[in-house]
Tab-separated table of C-alpha atoms and ligand atoms in Angstrom:
chain	number	residue	atom	x	y	z
A	1	UNK	CA	25.506	-9.227	-18.677
A	2	UNK	CA	24.476	-12.830	-18.337
A	3	UNK	CA	27.085	-15.431	-19.103
A	4	UNK	CA	27.857	-19.193	-19.360
A	5	UNK	CA	30.268	-21.274	-17.403
A	6	UNK	CA	31.586	-24.386	-18.353
A	7	UNK	CA	32.385	-26.637	-15.401
A	8	UNK	CA	33.781	-29.979	-15.683
A	9	UNK	CA	35.977	-32.542	-13.943
A	10	UNK	CA	37.984	-33.147	-17.312
A	11	UNK	CA	41.776	-32.135	-17.879
A	12	UNK	CA	42.507	-28.655	-19.071
A	13	UNK	CA	43.011	-29.277	-22.867
A	14	UNK	CA	39.613	-31.276	-23.081
A	15	UNK	CA	37.954	-28.601	-21.286
A	16	UNK	CA	39.460	-26.169	-23.387
A	17	UNK	CA	38.329	-27.945	-26.440
A	18	UNK	CA	34.680	-28.199	-25.430
A	19	UNK	CA	34.995	-24.587	-24.419
A	20	UNK	CA	35.804	-23.824	-28.302
A	21	UNK	CA	33.115	-26.045	-29.625
A	22	UNK	CA	30.352	-24.569	-27.243
A	23	UNK	CA	31.521	-21.076	-28.047
A	24	UNK	CA	31.372	-21.800	-31.956
A	25	UNK	CA	27.925	-23.150	-31.600
A	26	UNK	CA	26.815	-20.261	-29.524
A	27	UNK	CA	28.792	-17.052	-30.953
A	28	UNK	CA	26.341	-14.731	-29.378
A	29	UNK	CA	27.269	-15.805	-25.956
A	30	UNK	CA	30.148	-15.262	-23.729
A	31	UNK	CA	31.216	-18.938	-22.422
A	32	UNK	CA	34.064	-19.150	-19.867
A	33	UNK	CA	35.778	-22.449	-18.768
A	34	UNK	CA	35.696	-22.761	-15.084
A	35	UNK	CA	39.374	-23.361	-15.035
A	36	UNK	CA	40.029	-19.725	-16.377
A	37	UNK	CA	37.168	-18.190	-14.863
A	38	UNK	CA	38.616	-15.921	-12.276
A	39	UNK	CA	41.015	-13.878	-14.556
A	40	UNK	CA	38.330	-13.019	-17.084
A	41	UNK	CA	36.720	-10.467	-14.651
A	42	UNK	CA	33.287	-12.016	-15.317
A	43	UNK	CA	31.525	-11.926	-11.944
A	44	UNK	CA	30.136	-15.383	-10.837
A	45	UNK	CA	26.806	-13.547	-9.972
A	46	UNK	CA	26.490	-12.548	-13.594
A	47	UNK	CA	26.360	-16.002	-14.704
A	48	UNK	CA	22.906	-17.492	-15.345
A	49	UNK	CA	23.759	-20.855	-17.290
A	50	UNK	CA	26.011	-23.534	-16.361
A	51	UNK	CA	27.029	-26.297	-19.028
A	52	UNK	CA	28.481	-28.990	-16.627
A	53	UNK	CA	30.291	-32.490	-17.040
A	54	UNK	CA	30.349	-33.849	-13.618
A	55	UNK	CA	32.042	-30.934	-12.008
A	56	UNK	CA	33.361	-30.926	-8.382
A	57	UNK	CA	30.407	-29.957	-6.252
A	58	UNK	CA	32.458	-27.137	-4.700
A	59	UNK	CA	32.767	-25.669	-8.387
A	60	UNK	CA	29.061	-24.879	-8.594
A	61	UNK	CA	29.228	-22.864	-5.377
A	62	UNK	CA	30.060	-19.538	-6.490
A	63	UNK	CA	27.384	-19.622	-9.356
A	64	UNK	CA	24.331	-18.397	-7.047
A	65	UNK	CA	22.284	-16.915	-9.819
A	66	UNK	CA	21.831	-20.057	-12.241
A	67	UNK	CA	18.599	-20.128	-13.822
A	68	UNK	CA	19.587	-23.374	-16.160
A	69	UNK	CA	21.907	-26.092	-16.140
A	70	UNK	CA	22.842	-28.375	-19.131
A	71	UNK	CA	24.760	-31.497	-18.565
A	72	UNK	CA	27.023	-32.702	-21.278
A	73	UNK	CA	26.823	-36.320	-19.948
A	74	UNK	CA	23.375	-38.598	-20.341
A	75	UNK	CA	23.875	-39.987	-16.864
A	76	UNK	CA	23.133	-37.336	-14.225
A	77	UNK	CA	23.374	-39.117	-10.853
A	78	UNK	CA	26.213	-37.126	-9.686
A	79	UNK	CA	24.272	-33.744	-10.262
A	80	UNK	CA	20.782	-34.464	-8.947
A	81	UNK	CA	21.592	-34.385	-5.425
A	82	UNK	CA	24.238	-31.840	-5.235
A	83	UNK	CA	23.474	-29.331	-2.507
A	84	UNK	CA	25.345	-26.759	-4.539
A	85	UNK	CA	22.741	-27.108	-7.254
A	86	UNK	CA	19.140	-25.692	-6.275
A	87	UNK	CA	16.523	-28.168	-7.099
A	88	UNK	CA	14.553	-25.347	-8.581
A	89	UNK	CA	16.915	-24.639	-11.355
A	90	UNK	CA	16.240	-26.585	-14.478
A	91	UNK	CA	18.699	-29.374	-15.076
A	92	UNK	CA	18.873	-30.951	-18.599
A	93	UNK	CA	20.558	-34.047	-19.560
A	94	UNK	CA	21.959	-34.897	-22.851
A	95	UNK	CA	20.051	-36.767	-25.260
A	96	UNK	CA	22.026	-37.304	-28.454
A	97	UNK	CA	21.058	-39.304	-31.443
A	98	UNK	CA	24.803	-39.944	-32.027
A	99	UNK	CA	25.165	-41.359	-28.562
A	100	UNK	CA	21.979	-43.336	-28.956
A	101	UNK	CA	23.319	-44.906	-31.949
A	102	UNK	CA	26.643	-45.725	-30.568
A	103	UNK	CA	24.740	-47.506	-27.607
A	104	UNK	CA	22.753	-49.333	-30.066
A	105	UNK	CA	25.798	-50.529	-31.810
A	106	UNK	CA	27.431	-51.665	-28.632
A	107	UNK	CA	24.618	-53.559	-27.316
A	108	UNK	CA	23.805	-55.204	-30.698
A	109	UNK	CA	27.557	-56.278	-30.825
A	110	UNK	CA	27.392	-57.771	-27.203
A	111	UNK	CA	24.087	-59.336	-27.778
A	112	UNK	CA	25.089	-60.932	-30.997
A	113	UNK	CA	28.490	-62.117	-29.421
A	114	UNK	CA	26.640	-63.537	-26.338
A	115	UNK	CA	24.128	-65.253	-28.631
A	116	UNK	CA	26.533	-66.898	-30.931
A	117	UNK	CA	28.793	-68.028	-27.800
A	118	UNK	CA	31.846	-66.054	-28.834
A	119	UNK	CA	33.475	-65.871	-25.493
A	120	UNK	CA	32.988	-69.836	-25.247
A	121	UNK	CA	34.711	-70.521	-28.481
A	122	UNK	CA	37.429	-68.033	-27.763
A	123	UNK	CA	37.976	-70.083	-24.414
A	124	UNK	CA	37.977	-73.322	-26.454
A	125	UNK	CA	40.461	-71.809	-29.036
A	126	UNK	CA	42.676	-70.883	-25.862
A	127	UNK	CA	42.502	-74.403	-24.649
A	128	UNK	CA	42.561	-76.200	-28.101
A	129	UNK	CA	39.208	-77.939	-27.495
A	130	UNK	CA	36.778	-78.449	-30.333
A	131	UNK	CA	33.194	-78.486	-28.994
A	132	UNK	CA	29.876	-77.375	-30.473
A	133	UNK	CA	26.214	-77.421	-29.371
A	134	UNK	CA	23.333	-77.089	-31.657
A	135	UNK	CA	23.002	-73.475	-32.738
A	136	UNK	CA	19.988	-71.266	-31.680
A	137	UNK	CA	18.404	-68.650	-34.007
A	138	UNK	CA	17.831	-65.198	-32.996
A	139	UNK	CA	13.909	-65.839	-32.706
A	140	UNK	CA	14.859	-68.528	-30.081
A	141	UNK	CA	16.744	-66.110	-27.914
A	142	UNK	CA	15.023	-64.042	-25.517
A	143	UNK	CA	16.968	-60.722	-24.698
A	144	UNK	CA	15.244	-58.309	-22.018
A	145	UNK	CA	15.894	-54.909	-21.289
A	146	UNK	CA	16.042	-53.068	-17.887
A	147	UNK	CA	14.928	-49.755	-18.692
A	148	UNK	CA	13.070	-48.504	-21.981
A	149	UNK	CA	14.247	-45.093	-22.431
A	150	UNK	CA	16.365	-43.329	-25.151
A	151	UNK	CA	19.240	-45.625	-25.125
A	152	UNK	CA	17.439	-48.838	-24.902
A	153	UNK	CA	14.934	-47.848	-27.496
A	154	UNK	CA	17.752	-47.170	-30.039
A	155	UNK	CA	19.155	-50.695	-29.253
A	156	UNK	CA	15.894	-52.313	-29.632
A	157	UNK	CA	15.471	-50.628	-32.961
A	158	UNK	CA	18.685	-52.006	-34.190
A	159	UNK	CA	17.911	-55.628	-32.440
A	160	UNK	CA	14.272	-55.823	-33.887
A	161	UNK	CA	15.194	-56.634	-37.576
A	162	UNK	CA	17.407	-59.589	-36.438
A	163	UNK	CA	14.552	-61.366	-34.917
A	164	UNK	CA	15.301	-61.627	-31.191
A	165	UNK	CA	12.601	-62.300	-28.750
A	166	UNK	CA	12.641	-58.766	-26.964
A	167	UNK	CA	11.344	-57.904	-23.619
A	168	UNK	CA	11.494	-54.650	-21.610
A	169	UNK	CA	10.870	-53.295	-18.181
A	170	UNK	CA	10.181	-49.743	-17.231
A	171	UNK	CA	8.695	-47.575	-14.321
A	172	UNK	CA	5.666	-46.563	-16.386
A	173	UNK	CA	3.664	-49.034	-18.680
A	174	UNK	CA	4.807	-48.772	-22.391
A	175	UNK	CA	3.821	-50.004	-25.641
A	176	UNK	CA	6.587	-50.795	-28.253
A	177	UNK	CA	6.000	-52.613	-31.524
A	178	UNK	CA	7.645	-56.133	-31.481
A	179	UNK	CA	8.263	-56.117	-27.578
A	180	UNK	CA	6.630	-57.816	-24.737
A	181	UNK	CA	6.667	-54.681	-22.082
A	182	UNK	CA	6.765	-55.044	-18.238
A	183	UNK	CA	6.440	-52.678	-15.356
A	184	UNK	CA	6.241	-52.534	-11.586
A	185	UNK	CA	7.627	-55.342	-9.463
A	186	UNK	CA	5.566	-58.235	-10.664
A	187	UNK	CA	6.306	-57.277	-14.085
A	188	UNK	CA	10.062	-57.565	-13.436
A	189	UNK	CA	9.595	-60.899	-11.972
A	190	UNK	CA	7.751	-62.162	-14.908
A	191	UNK	CA	10.275	-60.787	-17.251
A	192	UNK	CA	13.276	-62.014	-15.500
A	193	UNK	CA	11.875	-65.629	-15.421
A	194	UNK	CA	12.262	-65.696	-19.125
A	195	UNK	CA	15.314	-63.685	-20.077
A	196	UNK	CA	18.387	-65.376	-21.312
A	197	UNK	CA	20.316	-61.974	-22.189
A	198	UNK	CA	19.517	-59.321	-19.724
A	199	UNK	CA	20.767	-55.859	-20.870
A	200	UNK	CA	20.798	-53.063	-18.236
A	201	UNK	CA	20.083	-49.603	-19.484
A	202	UNK	CA	18.537	-47.856	-16.206
A	203	UNK	CA	19.491	-44.638	-14.932
A	204	UNK	CA	21.390	-44.771	-11.491
A	205	UNK	CA	19.140	-43.777	-8.700
A	206	UNK	CA	18.478	-44.850	-5.342
A	207	UNK	CA	15.765	-47.328	-6.346
A	208	UNK	CA	17.972	-48.871	-8.969
A	209	UNK	CA	21.421	-48.731	-7.280
A	210	UNK	CA	22.671	-52.420	-6.781
A	211	UNK	CA	19.613	-53.741	-8.442
A	212	UNK	CA	22.002	-56.309	-10.280
A	213	UNK	CA	22.599	-58.575	-7.086
A	214	UNK	CA	21.829	-62.119	-5.975
A	215	UNK	CA	17.949	-61.809	-5.994
A	216	UNK	CA	17.681	-60.712	-9.349
A	217	UNK	CA	20.267	-63.188	-10.661
A	218	UNK	CA	18.312	-65.922	-9.087
A	219	UNK	CA	15.139	-64.953	-10.876
A	220	UNK	CA	16.760	-65.470	-14.126
A	221	UNK	CA	17.013	-68.796	-16.029
A	222	UNK	CA	20.150	-70.844	-14.972
A	223	UNK	CA	22.917	-69.663	-17.435
A	224	UNK	CA	21.405	-66.382	-18.202
A	225	UNK	CA	24.046	-63.729	-19.606
A	226	UNK	CA	24.182	-60.127	-18.434
A	227	UNK	CA	25.170	-56.862	-20.280
A	228	UNK	CA	25.767	-53.873	-18.020
A	229	UNK	CA	26.271	-50.754	-19.981
A	230	UNK	CA	24.431	-48.271	-17.545
A	231	UNK	CA	26.401	-47.630	-14.461
A	232	UNK	CA	28.802	-49.827	-12.203
A	233	UNK	CA	26.880	-49.137	-9.122
A	234	UNK	CA	23.857	-51.197	-10.435
A	235	UNK	CA	26.012	-54.186	-9.790
A	236	UNK	CA	26.950	-55.930	-6.509
A	237	UNK	CA	30.336	-57.039	-7.713
A	238	UNK	CA	30.790	-59.986	-5.262
A	239	UNK	CA	27.204	-61.309	-6.016
A	240	UNK	CA	27.690	-61.157	-9.794
A	241	UNK	CA	31.146	-62.950	-9.068
A	242	UNK	CA	29.473	-65.624	-7.076
A	243	UNK	CA	26.667	-66.070	-9.699
A	244	UNK	CA	29.151	-66.698	-12.397
A	245	UNK	CA	31.079	-69.033	-10.262
A	246	UNK	CA	28.132	-70.879	-9.201
A	247	UNK	CA	26.756	-71.292	-13.005
A	248	UNK	CA	23.714	-69.231	-12.068
A	249	UNK	CA	24.990	-66.739	-14.873
A	250	UNK	CA	27.036	-68.077	-17.772
A	251	UNK	CA	28.690	-64.752	-18.883
A	252	UNK	CA	28.908	-61.117	-18.024
A	253	UNK	CA	29.641	-58.275	-20.295
A	254	UNK	CA	30.628	-55.069	-18.100
A	255	UNK	CA	31.182	-51.627	-19.666
A	256	UNK	CA	30.850	-49.661	-16.627
A	257	UNK	CA	32.285	-50.025	-12.992
A	258	UNK	CA	31.733	-48.577	-9.542
A	259	UNK	CA	35.304	-47.186	-9.471
A	260	UNK	CA	36.669	-46.164	-12.923
A	261	UNK	CA	39.366	-46.779	-13.926
A	262	UNK	CA	38.825	-50.324	-12.789
A	263	UNK	CA	41.454	-50.874	-10.109
A	264	UNK	CA	44.065	-53.349	-11.461
A	265	UNK	CA	43.555	-55.842	-8.491
A	266	UNK	CA	39.763	-56.139	-9.193
A	267	UNK	CA	38.791	-59.817	-9.733
A	268	UNK	CA	36.561	-58.832	-12.881
A	269	UNK	CA	39.900	-58.413	-14.682
A	270	UNK	CA	40.896	-62.078	-14.544
A	271	UNK	CA	37.507	-63.509	-14.436
A	272	UNK	CA	37.210	-66.202	-17.418
A	273	UNK	CA	33.341	-65.338	-17.852
A	274	UNK	CA	33.690	-61.534	-17.644
A	275	UNK	CA	34.187	-59.454	-20.637
A	276	UNK	CA	35.236	-56.206	-19.665
A	277	UNK	CA	35.168	-52.745	-21.644
A	278	UNK	CA	36.568	-49.451	-20.307
A	279	UNK	CA	33.263	-47.470	-20.276
A	280	UNK	CA	33.259	-47.063	-24.092
A	281	UNK	CA	29.792	-48.326	-25.137
A	282	UNK	CA	28.539	-44.939	-26.030
A	283	UNK	CA	31.119	-41.873	-25.583
A	284	UNK	CA	29.851	-38.325	-25.778
A	285	UNK	CA	30.645	-36.782	-29.192
A	286	UNK	CA	31.938	-33.241	-28.222
A	287	UNK	CA	30.905	-32.018	-31.798
A	288	UNK	CA	27.207	-33.263	-31.845
A	289	UNK	CA	26.860	-32.857	-27.997
A	290	UNK	CA	28.057	-29.099	-28.260
A	291	UNK	CA	25.278	-28.482	-30.759
A	292	UNK	CA	22.587	-29.957	-28.796
A	293	UNK	CA	23.614	-28.405	-25.601
A	294	UNK	CA	23.488	-24.973	-27.617
A	295	UNK	CA	20.050	-25.543	-28.915
A	296	UNK	CA	18.906	-25.920	-25.341
A	297	UNK	CA	20.613	-22.905	-24.245
A	298	UNK	CA	18.906	-20.843	-27.077
A	299	UNK	CA	15.410	-22.447	-26.261
A	300	UNK	CA	16.117	-21.254	-22.645
A	301	UNK	CA	17.252	-17.757	-23.695
A	302	UNK	CA	14.009	-17.583	-25.867
A	303	UNK	CA	11.651	-18.611	-23.201
A	304	UNK	CA	10.857	-21.763	-24.966
A	305	UNK	CA	10.671	-25.289	-23.122
A	306	UNK	CA	14.108	-26.579	-22.704
A	307	UNK	CA	14.587	-30.375	-23.812
A	308	UNK	CA	15.066	-33.495	-21.515
A	309	UNK	CA	14.919	-31.733	-18.046
A	310	UNK	CA	15.581	-34.187	-15.374
A	311	UNK	CA	12.880	-34.954	-12.795
A	312	UNK	CA	14.498	-34.398	-9.452
A	313	UNK	CA	12.135	-36.596	-7.503
A	314	UNK	CA	12.580	-39.470	-9.820
A	315	UNK	CA	16.321	-38.893	-9.969
A	316	UNK	CA	16.590	-39.097	-13.924
B	401	NAP	P1	16.219	-42.717	-20.139
B	401	NAP	O1	15.765	-42.146	-21.210
B	401	NAP	O2	16.071	-41.729	-18.747
B	401	NAP	O3	15.577	-44.123	-19.640
B	401	NAP	C1	15.497	-44.603	-18.399
B	401	NAP	C2	14.624	-45.786	-18.576
B	401	NAP	O4	14.659	-46.485	-17.287
B	401	NAP	C3	13.097	-45.329	-18.533
B	401	NAP	O5	12.440	-46.313	-19.408
B	401	NAP	C4	12.580	-45.324	-17.147
B	401	NAP	O6	11.250	-45.892	-17.097
B	401	NAP	C5	13.521	-46.668	-16.627
B	401	NAP	N1	13.575	-46.633	-15.336
B	401	NAP	C6	14.180	-45.703	-14.380
B	401	NAP	N2	13.920	-45.746	-13.117
B	401	NAP	C7	13.368	-47.081	-13.219
B	401	NAP	C8	12.802	-47.871	-12.007
B	401	NAP	N3	12.855	-47.696	-10.972
B	401	NAP	N4	12.058	-49.070	-12.446
B	401	NAP	C9	11.805	-49.355	-13.676
B	401	NAP	N5	12.298	-48.817	-14.535
B	401	NAP	C10	13.121	-47.587	-14.533
B	401	NAP	O7	17.850	-43.005	-20.018
B	401	NAP	P2	18.806	-43.377	-21.150
B	401	NAP	O8	19.018	-42.020	-22.026
B	401	NAP	O9	18.302	-44.560	-21.876
B	401	NAP	O10	20.078	-43.702	-20.319
B	401	NAP	C11	20.235	-44.711	-19.531
B	401	NAP	C12	21.490	-44.745	-18.703
B	401	NAP	O11	22.797	-45.230	-19.585
B	401	NAP	C13	22.195	-43.331	-18.259
B	401	NAP	O12	21.537	-43.041	-17.171
B	401	NAP	C14	23.490	-43.595	-18.118
B	401	NAP	O13	23.838	-44.137	-16.705
B	401	NAP	C15	23.820	-44.945	-19.000
B	401	NAP	N6	24.920	-44.506	-19.990
B	401	NAP	C16	25.850	-45.089	-20.239
B	401	NAP	C17	26.848	-44.863	-21.121
B	401	NAP	C18	28.024	-45.747	-21.629
B	401	NAP	O14	28.922	-45.457	-22.315
B	401	NAP	N7	28.128	-47.078	-20.851
B	401	NAP	C19	26.468	-43.907	-22.170
B	401	NAP	C20	25.514	-43.123	-21.841
B	401	NAP	C21	24.559	-43.245	-20.947
B	401	NAP	P3	10.135	-44.800	-17.459
B	401	NAP	O15	10.289	-44.694	-19.048
B	401	NAP	O16	8.966	-45.378	-17.067
B	401	NAP	O17	10.480	-43.403	-16.957
């Protein structure tokens, strides 16, 4: 009998909640959470599907007959290189319209707040300083996206009617209505030279890791603003702080960090030009995500193509 194991790094209560939702969405399957796998008597060798949320690498080791792995998270950087996960086993990542919508709302909120100088006015209120500059309208503001995938696409859809001058950079060439698109190294250099608000929505791969460092910041116009809602390891923290202190960057909005929770002594916490969020831009919704994972498991069982399979060589 083939079975499904749920392997996560969540606490036991959260893992049980996921297990219940997945079981409800897949009543025809037997789903066992990794934490209580041993007492069930199900043999690890009989499990052919794993549903995972950043499990400990060792947790996958007993399941040597996996034929499909579904991630409950959108980012899969912790899974792609795992020695305990065979490269020939299809690995699907989560693409959930509810998550895309949440990201679009977060990005739109950050872009509008930066565009309208909210952080500067908050500092003015704190210091009782009445100061204003001529205002810019959205069509006079360039917003550039690093990455033009699911989440950037949803964000662009929400920003477009506001009239921003939108740009975007991806690995392969793309055509998106109302967006000037770029690809490749030359394309990146051209785009960065014109971007006032830069939004990072790249996956974390060996190519994109530490990309948001001094050389990239230097290519932006002086006083540009950066929003990182992708992964903390995209940013070289010390170089971001230096760019803020030198005035090359005016503001940074950070939702993700290399170490999470961000250690309480990290300089980001107290920096006047950093707005910090505890990885809340687009959280996985267990209800919608369970249904999406279930649909993919059913496709796998029926021999149909599974959606959103990760390309192991690209890393996303
Ligand atoms: P996606 O659909 O895979 O899109 C990735 C985009 O990045 C694609 O346009 C891809 O180009 C581009 N890209 C990848 N490597 C590149 C490179 N070396 N050079 C240029 N472009 C490159 O990913 P997504 O679903 O939008 O998610 C993006 C990331 O958001 C996730 O990986 C995750 O880390 C993060 N995330 C954060 C949160 C949060 O709450 N903060 C929530 C969910 C996800 P092509 O189109 O040419 O392939």
